[in-house]
Amino acid sequence: MSDVRMFVLGALLRGPMHGHRIRRQAQLDRTELWTDIKAGSLYGALHRLVAEGAIEVVRTEQAGGPARTVYALTAAGREEFVALRDRTLREVRLRPDPVDLALHYADDLTEKDLRALIGDRRDALIGRLTAWRHQREQAEPYLRGLEPMTFDHTTARLRAEIAWHESLLEQLPELLAAAGRGAAPETEGRQE
């Protein structure tokens, strides 16, 4: 929830706005690509932040469409934003990748099958990197301040993931041999 909180509070630093505009901002910024924020989770966050006193309802607008509640940051919300931002900038947060757990339980896979699965993951990452580079090119004229570095951060992470997958594929025969699996026949599972 802290990513969503920081996004909502940060958006409201610019001034009061309604939930639809905050959601639209998340979509325009494509926050789901570089954060854990889903645009649909923003309305729930708005309600929680109002209940906690971090933001307040300032008015309701209705201009030819549905009524929209306009929210503003409170002093407590501004303090919370600063604390969240500063903590996030100091904190290193590398989440475990579930692929490591899956590899732990891959004893029943043949080398061929494991190689295919890891190769598919690598290829998907290469596809994501290609798409990310394209998005960077499209966004380039509009990037300002530190925004180019957020693109570079994701690019570096994708490159590192691709390199790890390629290293795993290269070392797979030796790793399986060291685990006592050897070159298992392709029709059989794990050698006992």
Short mmCIF file of N, CA and C in Angstrom, two decimals:
data_model
loop_
_atom_site.label_atom_id
_atom_site.label_comp_id
_atom_site.label_asym_id
_atom_site.label_seq_id
_atom_site.Cartn_x
_atom_site.Cartn_y
_atom_site.Cartn_z
N MET A 1 0.82 -1.20 0.00
CA MET A 1 0.00 0.00 0.00
C MET A 1 0.86 1.26 0.00
N SER A 2 2.11 1.20 0.46
CA SER A 2 2.91 2.42 0.55
C SER A 2 3.21 3.02 -0.82
N ASP A 3 3.35 2.19 -1.87
CA ASP A 3 3.56 2.73 -3.22
C ASP A 3 2.33 3.51 -3.66
N VAL A 4 1.16 2.94 -3.42
CA VAL A 4 -0.09 3.60 -3.80
C VAL A 4 -0.25 4.88 -2.98
N ARG A 5 0.04 4.80 -1.69
CA ARG A 5 -0.05 5.98 -0.82
C ARG A 5 0.87 7.09 -1.34
N MET A 6 2.11 6.73 -1.64
CA MET A 6 3.07 7.73 -2.09
C MET A 6 2.62 8.34 -3.41
N PHE A 7 2.06 7.52 -4.32
CA PHE A 7 1.60 8.05 -5.59
C PHE A 7 0.45 9.03 -5.40
N VAL A 8 -0.55 8.64 -4.61
CA VAL A 8 -1.71 9.52 -4.40
C VAL A 8 -1.29 10.80 -3.70
N LEU A 9 -0.52 10.68 -2.64
CA LEU A 9 -0.07 11.86 -1.91
C LEU A 9 0.80 12.75 -2.81
N GLY A 10 1.67 12.14 -3.59
CA GLY A 10 2.53 12.89 -4.50
C GLY A 10 1.72 13.60 -5.59
N ALA A 11 0.70 12.93 -6.12
CA ALA A 11 -0.16 13.56 -7.13
C ALA A 11 -0.85 14.78 -6.55
N LEU A 12 -1.29 14.67 -5.30
CA LEU A 12 -2.01 15.78 -4.67
C LEU A 12 -1.08 16.91 -4.24
N LEU A 13 0.23 16.69 -4.27
CA LEU A 13 1.18 17.79 -4.03
C LEU A 13 1.00 18.88 -5.07
N ARG A 14 0.57 18.49 -6.26
CA ARG A 14 0.37 19.44 -7.36
C ARG A 14 -0.87 20.30 -7.17
N GLY A 15 -1.72 19.90 -6.24
CA GLY A 15 -2.94 20.64 -5.97
C GLY A 15 -4.14 19.71 -5.93
N PRO A 16 -5.29 20.21 -5.49
CA PRO A 16 -6.48 19.37 -5.39
C PRO A 16 -6.88 18.79 -6.74
N MET A 17 -7.35 17.57 -6.71
CA MET A 17 -7.87 16.94 -7.93
C MET A 17 -8.82 15.81 -7.56
N HIS A 18 -9.63 15.43 -8.52
CA HIS A 18 -10.59 14.35 -8.27
C HIS A 18 -9.96 12.99 -8.60
N GLY A 19 -10.59 11.96 -8.08
CA GLY A 19 -10.05 10.62 -8.22
C GLY A 19 -9.84 10.19 -9.66
N HIS A 20 -10.77 10.57 -10.54
CA HIS A 20 -10.62 10.20 -11.95
C HIS A 20 -9.36 10.81 -12.55
N ARG A 21 -9.06 12.04 -12.17
CA ARG A 21 -7.85 12.69 -12.69
C ARG A 21 -6.59 12.00 -12.15
N ILE A 22 -6.61 11.60 -10.88
CA ILE A 22 -5.46 10.87 -10.31
C ILE A 22 -5.29 9.54 -11.04
N ARG A 23 -6.41 8.85 -11.27
CA ARG A 23 -6.35 7.57 -11.99
C ARG A 23 -5.83 7.77 -13.41
N ARG A 24 -6.31 8.82 -14.05
CA ARG A 24 -5.86 9.12 -15.41
C ARG A 24 -4.37 9.44 -15.42
N GLN A 25 -3.90 10.14 -14.39
CA GLN A 25 -2.47 10.45 -14.27
C GLN A 25 -1.66 9.16 -14.18
N ALA A 26 -2.16 8.21 -13.40
CA ALA A 26 -1.48 6.91 -13.28
C ALA A 26 -1.42 6.20 -14.62
N GLN A 27 -2.50 6.29 -15.40
CA GLN A 27 -2.51 5.65 -16.71
C GLN A 27 -1.57 6.37 -17.67
N LEU A 28 -1.58 7.69 -17.66
CA LEU A 28 -0.70 8.44 -18.56
C LEU A 28 0.77 8.22 -18.22
N ASP A 29 1.06 8.16 -16.92
CA ASP A 29 2.44 7.92 -16.47
C ASP A 29 2.84 6.45 -16.62
N ARG A 30 1.86 5.60 -16.95
CA ARG A 30 2.07 4.14 -17.07
C ARG A 30 2.73 3.59 -15.81
N THR A 31 2.18 4.00 -14.68
CA THR A 31 2.78 3.61 -13.40
C THR A 31 2.82 2.11 -13.20
N GLU A 32 1.89 1.37 -13.83
CA GLU A 32 1.90 -0.09 -13.64
C GLU A 32 3.15 -0.73 -14.24
N LEU A 33 3.86 -0.02 -15.11
CA LEU A 33 5.09 -0.55 -15.70
C LEU A 33 6.28 -0.42 -14.78
N TRP A 34 6.29 0.58 -13.92
CA TRP A 34 7.47 0.81 -13.10
C TRP A 34 7.17 0.86 -11.61
N THR A 35 5.95 0.51 -11.23
CA THR A 35 5.59 0.39 -9.81
C THR A 35 4.65 -0.78 -9.64
N ASP A 36 4.26 -1.05 -8.41
CA ASP A 36 3.26 -2.08 -8.14
C ASP A 36 1.85 -1.49 -8.11
N ILE A 37 1.68 -0.31 -8.61
CA ILE A 37 0.40 0.39 -8.54
C ILE A 37 -0.50 -0.03 -9.69
N LYS A 38 -1.71 -0.39 -9.36
CA LYS A 38 -2.74 -0.68 -10.35
C LYS A 38 -3.74 0.46 -10.27
N ALA A 39 -4.10 1.02 -11.42
CA ALA A 39 -4.99 2.19 -11.44
C ALA A 39 -6.29 1.92 -10.68
N GLY A 40 -6.79 0.69 -10.71
CA GLY A 40 -8.03 0.37 -10.02
C GLY A 40 -7.93 0.43 -8.51
N SER A 41 -6.72 0.38 -7.97
CA SER A 41 -6.56 0.40 -6.51
C SER A 41 -6.56 1.82 -5.94
N LEU A 42 -6.56 2.81 -6.80
CA LEU A 42 -6.43 4.19 -6.34
C LEU A 42 -7.66 4.68 -5.57
N TYR A 43 -8.87 4.27 -5.99
CA TYR A 43 -10.08 4.75 -5.31
C TYR A 43 -10.14 4.24 -3.88
N GLY A 44 -9.79 2.99 -3.67
CA GLY A 44 -9.75 2.45 -2.31
C GLY A 44 -8.73 3.20 -1.46
N ALA A 45 -7.58 3.52 -2.06
CA ALA A 45 -6.55 4.27 -1.34
C ALA A 45 -7.05 5.66 -0.98
N LEU A 46 -7.77 6.30 -1.89
CA LEU A 46 -8.32 7.63 -1.59
C LEU A 46 -9.23 7.59 -0.37
N HIS A 47 -10.11 6.59 -0.32
CA HIS A 47 -11.03 6.47 0.82
C HIS A 47 -10.28 6.22 2.12
N ARG A 48 -9.26 5.35 2.08
CA ARG A 48 -8.47 5.08 3.29
C ARG A 48 -7.71 6.33 3.74
N LEU A 49 -7.13 7.06 2.79
CA LEU A 49 -6.37 8.25 3.13
C LEU A 49 -7.27 9.35 3.71
N VAL A 50 -8.51 9.44 3.24
CA VAL A 50 -9.46 10.39 3.83
C VAL A 50 -9.78 9.97 5.26
N ALA A 51 -10.06 8.67 5.45
CA ALA A 51 -10.40 8.16 6.79
C ALA A 51 -9.25 8.38 7.77
N GLU A 52 -8.01 8.33 7.28
CA GLU A 52 -6.84 8.50 8.14
C GLU A 52 -6.44 9.97 8.32
N GLY A 53 -7.06 10.87 7.56
CA GLY A 53 -6.76 12.29 7.70
C GLY A 53 -5.57 12.76 6.88
N ALA A 54 -5.05 11.94 5.99
CA ALA A 54 -3.91 12.34 5.16
C ALA A 54 -4.36 13.23 3.99
N ILE A 55 -5.60 13.02 3.55
CA ILE A 55 -6.20 13.89 2.53
C ILE A 55 -7.60 14.23 2.99
N GLU A 56 -8.17 15.25 2.34
CA GLU A 56 -9.53 15.65 2.71
C GLU A 56 -10.35 15.91 1.47
N VAL A 57 -11.65 15.76 1.61
CA VAL A 57 -12.57 16.09 0.53
C VAL A 57 -12.78 17.60 0.58
N VAL A 58 -12.56 18.29 -0.54
CA VAL A 58 -12.73 19.73 -0.55
C VAL A 58 -14.01 20.17 -1.26
N ARG A 59 -14.48 19.36 -2.21
CA ARG A 59 -15.73 19.69 -2.90
C ARG A 59 -16.12 18.54 -3.81
N THR A 60 -17.31 18.65 -4.37
CA THR A 60 -17.78 17.72 -5.38
C THR A 60 -18.09 18.53 -6.63
N GLU A 61 -17.60 18.07 -7.77
CA GLU A 61 -17.82 18.75 -9.04
C GLU A 61 -18.71 17.90 -9.92
N GLN A 62 -19.56 18.56 -10.70
CA GLN A 62 -20.37 17.83 -11.68
C GLN A 62 -20.53 18.73 -12.89
N ALA A 63 -19.87 18.38 -13.95
CA ALA A 63 -19.91 19.17 -15.18
C ALA A 63 -20.33 18.28 -16.34
N GLY A 64 -21.61 18.02 -16.45
CA GLY A 64 -22.13 17.23 -17.55
C GLY A 64 -21.88 15.73 -17.45
N GLY A 65 -21.27 15.28 -16.41
CA GLY A 65 -20.99 13.86 -16.24
C GLY A 65 -21.28 13.46 -14.81
N PRO A 66 -20.71 12.39 -14.39
CA PRO A 66 -20.93 11.97 -13.00
C PRO A 66 -20.28 12.93 -12.01
N ALA A 67 -20.83 12.98 -10.82
CA ALA A 67 -20.24 13.82 -9.77
C ALA A 67 -18.86 13.27 -9.41
N ARG A 68 -17.93 14.18 -9.22
CA ARG A 68 -16.56 13.78 -8.89
C ARG A 68 -16.12 14.49 -7.62
N THR A 69 -15.58 13.69 -6.70
CA THR A 69 -15.08 14.22 -5.44
C THR A 69 -13.66 14.73 -5.64
N VAL A 70 -13.42 15.94 -5.19
CA VAL A 70 -12.09 16.55 -5.30
C VAL A 70 -11.40 16.43 -3.94
N TYR A 71 -10.17 15.95 -3.98
CA TYR A 71 -9.38 15.71 -2.77
C TYR A 71 -8.21 16.68 -2.71
N ALA A 72 -7.79 16.98 -1.49
CA ALA A 72 -6.61 17.82 -1.28
C ALA A 72 -5.77 17.20 -0.18
N LEU A 73 -4.50 17.50 -0.23
CA LEU A 73 -3.54 17.02 0.76
C LEU A 73 -3.71 17.81 2.06
N THR A 74 -3.65 17.13 3.18
CA THR A 74 -3.64 17.81 4.48
C THR A 74 -2.19 17.98 4.91
N ALA A 75 -1.98 18.73 5.97
CA ALA A 75 -0.62 18.89 6.51
C ALA A 75 -0.05 17.54 6.92
N ALA A 76 -0.90 16.69 7.52
CA ALA A 76 -0.46 15.35 7.92
C ALA A 76 -0.10 14.52 6.69
N GLY A 77 -0.87 14.68 5.62
CA GLY A 77 -0.58 13.97 4.38
C GLY A 77 0.73 14.40 3.75
N ARG A 78 1.00 15.69 3.81
CA ARG A 78 2.28 16.20 3.29
C ARG A 78 3.44 15.62 4.08
N GLU A 79 3.31 15.59 5.41
CA GLU A 79 4.36 15.01 6.26
C GLU A 79 4.54 13.53 5.94
N GLU A 80 3.43 12.81 5.76
CA GLU A 80 3.53 11.38 5.45
C GLU A 80 4.20 11.17 4.10
N PHE A 81 3.84 12.00 3.11
CA PHE A 81 4.48 11.87 1.80
C PHE A 81 5.99 12.03 1.91
N VAL A 82 6.43 13.07 2.60
CA VAL A 82 7.87 13.31 2.76
C VAL A 82 8.54 12.12 3.44
N ALA A 83 7.90 11.60 4.48
CA ALA A 83 8.47 10.45 5.20
C ALA A 83 8.54 9.22 4.29
N LEU A 84 7.47 8.94 3.54
CA LEU A 84 7.45 7.79 2.62
C LEU A 84 8.50 7.94 1.52
N ARG A 85 8.55 9.11 0.92
CA ARG A 85 9.52 9.34 -0.15
C ARG A 85 10.95 9.18 0.34
N ASP A 86 11.24 9.80 1.49
CA ASP A 86 12.60 9.74 2.01
C ASP A 86 12.98 8.32 2.42
N ARG A 87 12.05 7.60 3.04
CA ARG A 87 12.32 6.21 3.43
C ARG A 87 12.55 5.36 2.19
N THR A 88 11.75 5.57 1.16
CA THR A 88 11.89 4.79 -0.07
C THR A 88 13.21 5.08 -0.77
N LEU A 89 13.66 6.32 -0.74
CA LEU A 89 14.93 6.65 -1.38
C LEU A 89 16.13 6.05 -0.63
N ARG A 90 15.97 5.83 0.67
CA ARG A 90 17.04 5.24 1.47
C ARG A 90 17.01 3.72 1.45
N GLU A 91 15.85 3.16 1.34
CA GLU A 91 15.63 1.72 1.49
C GLU A 91 15.95 0.96 0.20
N VAL A 92 16.61 -0.17 0.33
CA VAL A 92 16.82 -1.06 -0.81
C VAL A 92 15.82 -2.19 -0.67
N ARG A 93 15.05 -2.39 -1.71
CA ARG A 93 13.99 -3.39 -1.65
C ARG A 93 14.07 -4.27 -2.89
N LEU A 94 14.69 -5.41 -2.74
CA LEU A 94 14.75 -6.40 -3.82
C LEU A 94 13.85 -7.56 -3.43
N ARG A 95 12.78 -7.71 -4.14
CA ARG A 95 11.84 -8.77 -3.81
C ARG A 95 12.34 -10.10 -4.36
N PRO A 96 12.13 -11.18 -3.61
CA PRO A 96 12.50 -12.50 -4.13
C PRO A 96 11.72 -12.79 -5.42
N ASP A 97 12.38 -13.40 -6.36
CA ASP A 97 11.74 -13.80 -7.61
C ASP A 97 11.26 -15.23 -7.45
N PRO A 98 9.98 -15.50 -7.68
CA PRO A 98 9.46 -16.86 -7.52
C PRO A 98 10.15 -17.89 -8.42
N VAL A 99 10.88 -17.45 -9.45
CA VAL A 99 11.59 -18.40 -10.30
C VAL A 99 12.62 -19.18 -9.48
N ASP A 100 13.20 -18.54 -8.47
CA ASP A 100 14.19 -19.23 -7.64
C ASP A 100 13.54 -20.39 -6.88
N LEU A 101 12.34 -20.18 -6.39
CA LEU A 101 11.62 -21.25 -5.71
C LEU A 101 11.25 -22.36 -6.69
N ALA A 102 10.81 -21.98 -7.88
CA ALA A 102 10.46 -22.98 -8.89
C ALA A 102 11.68 -23.81 -9.29
N LEU A 103 12.84 -23.18 -9.38
CA LEU A 103 14.07 -23.92 -9.71
C LEU A 103 14.41 -24.93 -8.60
N HIS A 104 14.12 -24.54 -7.38
CA HIS A 104 14.37 -25.43 -6.24
C HIS A 104 13.58 -26.73 -6.38
N TYR A 105 12.42 -26.65 -7.00
CA TYR A 105 11.54 -27.82 -7.16
C TYR A 105 11.48 -28.30 -8.61
N ALA A 106 12.56 -28.14 -9.36
CA ALA A 106 12.57 -28.52 -10.77
C ALA A 106 13.24 -29.87 -11.01
N ASP A 107 13.42 -30.66 -9.96
CA ASP A 107 14.12 -31.93 -10.10
C ASP A 107 13.46 -32.89 -11.08
N ASP A 108 12.16 -32.79 -11.26
CA ASP A 108 11.47 -33.73 -12.14
C ASP A 108 11.52 -33.33 -13.61
N LEU A 109 12.08 -32.16 -13.91
CA LEU A 109 12.16 -31.70 -15.29
C LEU A 109 13.42 -32.21 -15.96
N THR A 110 13.29 -32.58 -17.21
CA THR A 110 14.47 -32.95 -17.97
C THR A 110 15.25 -31.68 -18.29
N GLU A 111 16.51 -31.85 -18.64
CA GLU A 111 17.30 -30.69 -19.03
C GLU A 111 16.65 -29.97 -20.20
N LYS A 112 16.16 -30.75 -21.14
CA LYS A 112 15.52 -30.15 -22.32
C LYS A 112 14.32 -29.29 -21.91
N ASP A 113 13.46 -29.83 -21.04
CA ASP A 113 12.28 -29.09 -20.62
C ASP A 113 12.65 -27.85 -19.81
N LEU A 114 13.61 -28.00 -18.90
CA LEU A 114 14.04 -26.87 -18.09
C LEU A 114 14.67 -25.80 -18.98
N ARG A 115 15.48 -26.23 -19.93
CA ARG A 115 16.11 -25.29 -20.86
C ARG A 115 15.04 -24.54 -21.65
N ALA A 116 14.00 -25.24 -22.07
CA ALA A 116 12.93 -24.58 -22.82
C ALA A 116 12.19 -23.56 -21.97
N LEU A 117 11.89 -23.92 -20.73
CA LEU A 117 11.18 -22.99 -19.84
C LEU A 117 12.02 -21.75 -19.54
N ILE A 118 13.29 -21.95 -19.22
CA ILE A 118 14.17 -20.82 -18.92
C ILE A 118 14.39 -19.98 -20.18
N GLY A 119 14.52 -20.64 -21.32
CA GLY A 119 14.67 -19.92 -22.58
C GLY A 119 13.44 -19.07 -22.90
N ASP A 120 12.26 -19.61 -22.61
CA ASP A 120 11.02 -18.85 -22.82
C ASP A 120 10.98 -17.62 -21.92
N ARG A 121 11.40 -17.79 -20.66
CA ARG A 121 11.45 -16.64 -19.75
C ARG A 121 12.42 -15.58 -20.27
N ARG A 122 13.61 -16.03 -20.69
CA ARG A 122 14.60 -15.09 -21.23
C ARG A 122 14.03 -14.35 -22.44
N ASP A 123 13.38 -15.09 -23.32
CA ASP A 123 12.81 -14.47 -24.52
C ASP A 123 11.71 -13.46 -24.16
N ALA A 124 10.92 -13.78 -23.14
CA ALA A 124 9.88 -12.84 -22.69
C ALA A 124 10.53 -11.57 -22.13
N LEU A 125 11.62 -11.74 -21.40
CA LEU A 125 12.34 -10.57 -20.86
C LEU A 125 12.94 -9.74 -21.99
N ILE A 126 13.46 -10.39 -23.01
CA ILE A 126 14.00 -9.66 -24.16
C ILE A 126 12.88 -8.88 -24.84
N GLY A 127 11.70 -9.49 -24.93
CA GLY A 127 10.54 -8.79 -25.49
C GLY A 127 10.15 -7.58 -24.67
N ARG A 128 10.18 -7.75 -23.34
CA ARG A 128 9.86 -6.62 -22.47
C ARG A 128 10.89 -5.50 -22.60
N LEU A 129 12.16 -5.88 -22.72
CA LEU A 129 13.22 -4.88 -22.89
C LEU A 129 13.03 -4.12 -24.20
N THR A 130 12.71 -4.83 -25.26
CA THR A 130 12.48 -4.20 -26.56
C THR A 130 11.30 -3.23 -26.47
N ALA A 131 10.21 -3.66 -25.84
CA ALA A 131 9.04 -2.80 -25.68
C ALA A 131 9.37 -1.59 -24.80
N TRP A 132 10.15 -1.83 -23.74
CA TRP A 132 10.52 -0.74 -22.83
C TRP A 132 11.37 0.30 -23.56
N ARG A 133 12.31 -0.16 -24.39
CA ARG A 133 13.13 0.77 -25.15
C ARG A 133 12.28 1.59 -26.11
N HIS A 134 11.28 0.94 -26.70
CA HIS A 134 10.37 1.64 -27.61
C HIS A 134 9.58 2.71 -26.84
N GLN A 135 9.10 2.35 -25.65
CA GLN A 135 8.38 3.33 -24.84
C GLN A 135 9.29 4.49 -24.46
N ARG A 136 10.53 4.18 -24.16
CA ARG A 136 11.49 5.24 -23.83
C ARG A 136 11.65 6.19 -25.01
N GLU A 137 11.78 5.65 -26.21
CA GLU A 137 11.92 6.49 -27.40
C GLU A 137 10.69 7.37 -27.59
N GLN A 138 9.51 6.79 -27.38
CA GLN A 138 8.27 7.56 -27.52
C GLN A 138 8.18 8.66 -26.47
N ALA A 139 8.64 8.37 -25.26
CA ALA A 139 8.52 9.31 -24.15
C ALA A 139 9.63 10.35 -24.14
N GLU A 140 10.73 10.08 -24.82
CA GLU A 140 11.93 10.92 -24.74
C GLU A 140 11.65 12.42 -24.84
N PRO A 141 10.84 12.87 -25.79
CA PRO A 141 10.63 14.32 -25.89
C PRO A 141 9.91 14.94 -24.68
N TYR A 142 9.25 14.10 -23.90
CA TYR A 142 8.45 14.59 -22.78
C TYR A 142 9.11 14.38 -21.42
N LEU A 143 10.23 13.69 -21.39
CA LEU A 143 10.88 13.40 -20.12
C LEU A 143 11.57 14.64 -19.57
N ARG A 144 11.46 14.80 -18.26
CA ARG A 144 12.09 15.96 -17.63
C ARG A 144 12.67 15.53 -16.29
N GLY A 145 13.60 16.32 -15.82
CA GLY A 145 14.18 16.07 -14.49
C GLY A 145 14.80 14.69 -14.39
N LEU A 146 14.37 13.96 -13.37
CA LEU A 146 14.91 12.63 -13.09
C LEU A 146 14.21 11.51 -13.86
N GLU A 147 13.18 11.84 -14.62
CA GLU A 147 12.40 10.81 -15.31
C GLU A 147 13.24 9.91 -16.22
N PRO A 148 14.25 10.43 -16.96
CA PRO A 148 15.06 9.51 -17.78
C PRO A 148 15.72 8.40 -16.94
N MET A 149 16.09 8.73 -15.72
CA MET A 149 16.75 7.73 -14.87
C MET A 149 15.80 6.62 -14.45
N THR A 150 14.49 6.91 -14.35
CA THR A 150 13.55 5.84 -14.01
C THR A 150 13.46 4.84 -15.17
N PHE A 151 13.52 5.34 -16.39
CA PHE A 151 13.56 4.44 -17.54
C PHE A 151 14.86 3.63 -17.53
N ASP A 152 15.98 4.32 -17.26
CA ASP A 152 17.28 3.63 -17.24
C ASP A 152 17.34 2.56 -16.15
N HIS A 153 16.69 2.81 -15.02
CA HIS A 153 16.68 1.84 -13.93
C HIS A 153 16.00 0.55 -14.37
N THR A 154 14.84 0.67 -14.99
CA THR A 154 14.13 -0.52 -15.47
C THR A 154 14.92 -1.21 -16.57
N THR A 155 15.54 -0.44 -17.45
CA THR A 155 16.37 -1.02 -18.51
C THR A 155 17.51 -1.84 -17.91
N ALA A 156 18.18 -1.30 -16.91
CA ALA A 156 19.29 -2.01 -16.28
C ALA A 156 18.81 -3.28 -15.59
N ARG A 157 17.66 -3.23 -14.94
CA ARG A 157 17.13 -4.41 -14.27
C ARG A 157 16.77 -5.50 -15.28
N LEU A 158 16.16 -5.11 -16.40
CA LEU A 158 15.82 -6.09 -17.42
C LEU A 158 17.08 -6.71 -18.03
N ARG A 159 18.08 -5.89 -18.29
CA ARG A 159 19.34 -6.43 -18.83
C ARG A 159 19.98 -7.42 -17.86
N ALA A 160 19.95 -7.09 -16.57
CA ALA A 160 20.53 -8.00 -15.57
C ALA A 160 19.77 -9.31 -15.53
N GLU A 161 18.45 -9.26 -15.62
CA GLU A 161 17.65 -10.48 -15.62
C GLU A 161 17.96 -11.33 -16.86
N ILE A 162 18.08 -10.69 -18.01
CA ILE A 162 18.40 -11.41 -19.24
C ILE A 162 19.77 -12.07 -19.10
N ALA A 163 20.74 -11.34 -18.58
CA ALA A 163 22.09 -11.89 -18.41
C ALA A 163 22.07 -13.09 -17.46
N TRP A 164 21.29 -13.02 -16.37
CA TRP A 164 21.20 -14.14 -15.43
C TRP A 164 20.61 -15.36 -16.12
N HIS A 165 19.55 -15.16 -16.90
CA HIS A 165 18.93 -16.29 -17.61
C HIS A 165 19.90 -16.90 -18.62
N GLU A 166 20.64 -16.07 -19.32
CA GLU A 166 21.61 -16.59 -20.28
C GLU A 166 22.72 -17.36 -19.57
N SER A 167 23.15 -16.87 -18.42
CA SER A 167 24.17 -17.57 -17.64
C SER A 167 23.64 -18.92 -17.16
N LEU A 168 22.41 -18.94 -16.70
CA LEU A 168 21.80 -20.20 -16.25
C LEU A 168 21.73 -21.20 -17.41
N LEU A 169 21.30 -20.75 -18.56
CA LEU A 169 21.21 -21.64 -19.72
C LEU A 169 22.59 -22.18 -20.10
N GLU A 170 23.60 -21.33 -20.04
CA GLU A 170 24.96 -21.74 -20.39
C GLU A 170 25.50 -22.77 -19.40
N GLN A 171 25.22 -22.58 -18.13
CA GLN A 171 25.77 -23.44 -17.08
C GLN A 171 24.89 -24.64 -16.75
N LEU A 172 23.72 -24.72 -17.34
CA LEU A 172 22.75 -25.75 -16.97
C LEU A 172 23.31 -27.17 -16.98
N PRO A 173 24.02 -27.61 -18.00
CA PRO A 173 24.53 -28.99 -17.96
C PRO A 173 25.46 -29.24 -16.76
N GLU A 174 26.36 -28.30 -16.49
CA GLU A 174 27.28 -28.47 -15.36
C GLU A 174 26.54 -28.42 -14.03
N LEU A 175 25.57 -27.54 -13.91
CA LEU A 175 24.80 -27.43 -12.66
C LEU A 175 24.01 -28.70 -12.39
N LEU A 176 23.41 -29.25 -13.44
CA LEU A 176 22.64 -30.48 -13.26
C LEU A 176 23.58 -31.65 -12.93
N ALA A 177 24.75 -31.69 -13.56
CA ALA A 177 25.72 -32.74 -13.26
C ALA A 177 26.20 -32.63 -11.82
N ALA A 178 26.45 -31.43 -11.36
CA ALA A 178 26.90 -31.22 -9.98
C ALA A 178 25.82 -31.61 -8.97
N ALA A 179 24.57 -31.56 -9.41
CA ALA A 179 23.47 -31.96 -8.53
C ALA A 179 23.21 -33.47 -8.62
N GLY A 180 24.07 -34.16 -9.39
CA GLY A 180 23.93 -35.61 -9.50
C GLY A 180 22.88 -36.04 -10.50
N ARG A 181 22.47 -35.13 -11.36
CA ARG A 181 21.43 -35.47 -12.31
C ARG A 181 22.01 -35.96 -13.62
N GLY A 182 23.19 -35.50 -13.98
CA GLY A 182 23.79 -35.91 -15.25
C GLY A 182 22.90 -35.56 -16.41
N ALA A 183 23.14 -36.19 -17.52
CA ALA A 183 22.33 -35.97 -18.72
C ALA A 183 21.22 -36.99 -18.72
N ALA A 184 20.09 -36.63 -18.16
CA ALA A 184 18.96 -37.55 -18.09
C ALA A 184 18.36 -37.76 -19.46
N PRO A 185 17.93 -39.00 -19.75
CA PRO A 185 17.24 -39.22 -21.02
C PRO A 185 16.03 -38.29 -21.08
N GLU A 186 15.73 -37.80 -22.26
CA GLU A 186 14.67 -36.79 -22.41
C GLU A 186 13.28 -37.33 -22.08
N THR A 187 13.10 -38.62 -22.07
CA THR A 187 11.77 -39.17 -21.76
C THR A 187 11.61 -39.46 -20.29
N GLU A 188 12.70 -39.39 -19.54
CA GLU A 188 12.63 -39.70 -18.11
C GLU A 188 12.76 -38.44 -17.28
N GLY A 189 12.34 -38.52 -16.08
CA GLY A 189 12.50 -37.41 -15.14
C GLY A 189 13.83 -37.54 -14.42
N ARG A 190 13.82 -37.23 -13.19
CA ARG A 190 15.03 -37.21 -12.37
C ARG A 190 15.65 -38.59 -12.22
N GLN A 191 16.97 -38.64 -12.32
CA GLN A 191 17.70 -39.89 -12.11
C GLN A 191 17.90 -40.09 -10.61
N GLU A 192 17.62 -41.24 -10.11
CA GLU A 192 17.79 -41.54 -8.67
C GLU A 192 19.12 -42.21 -8.47
#
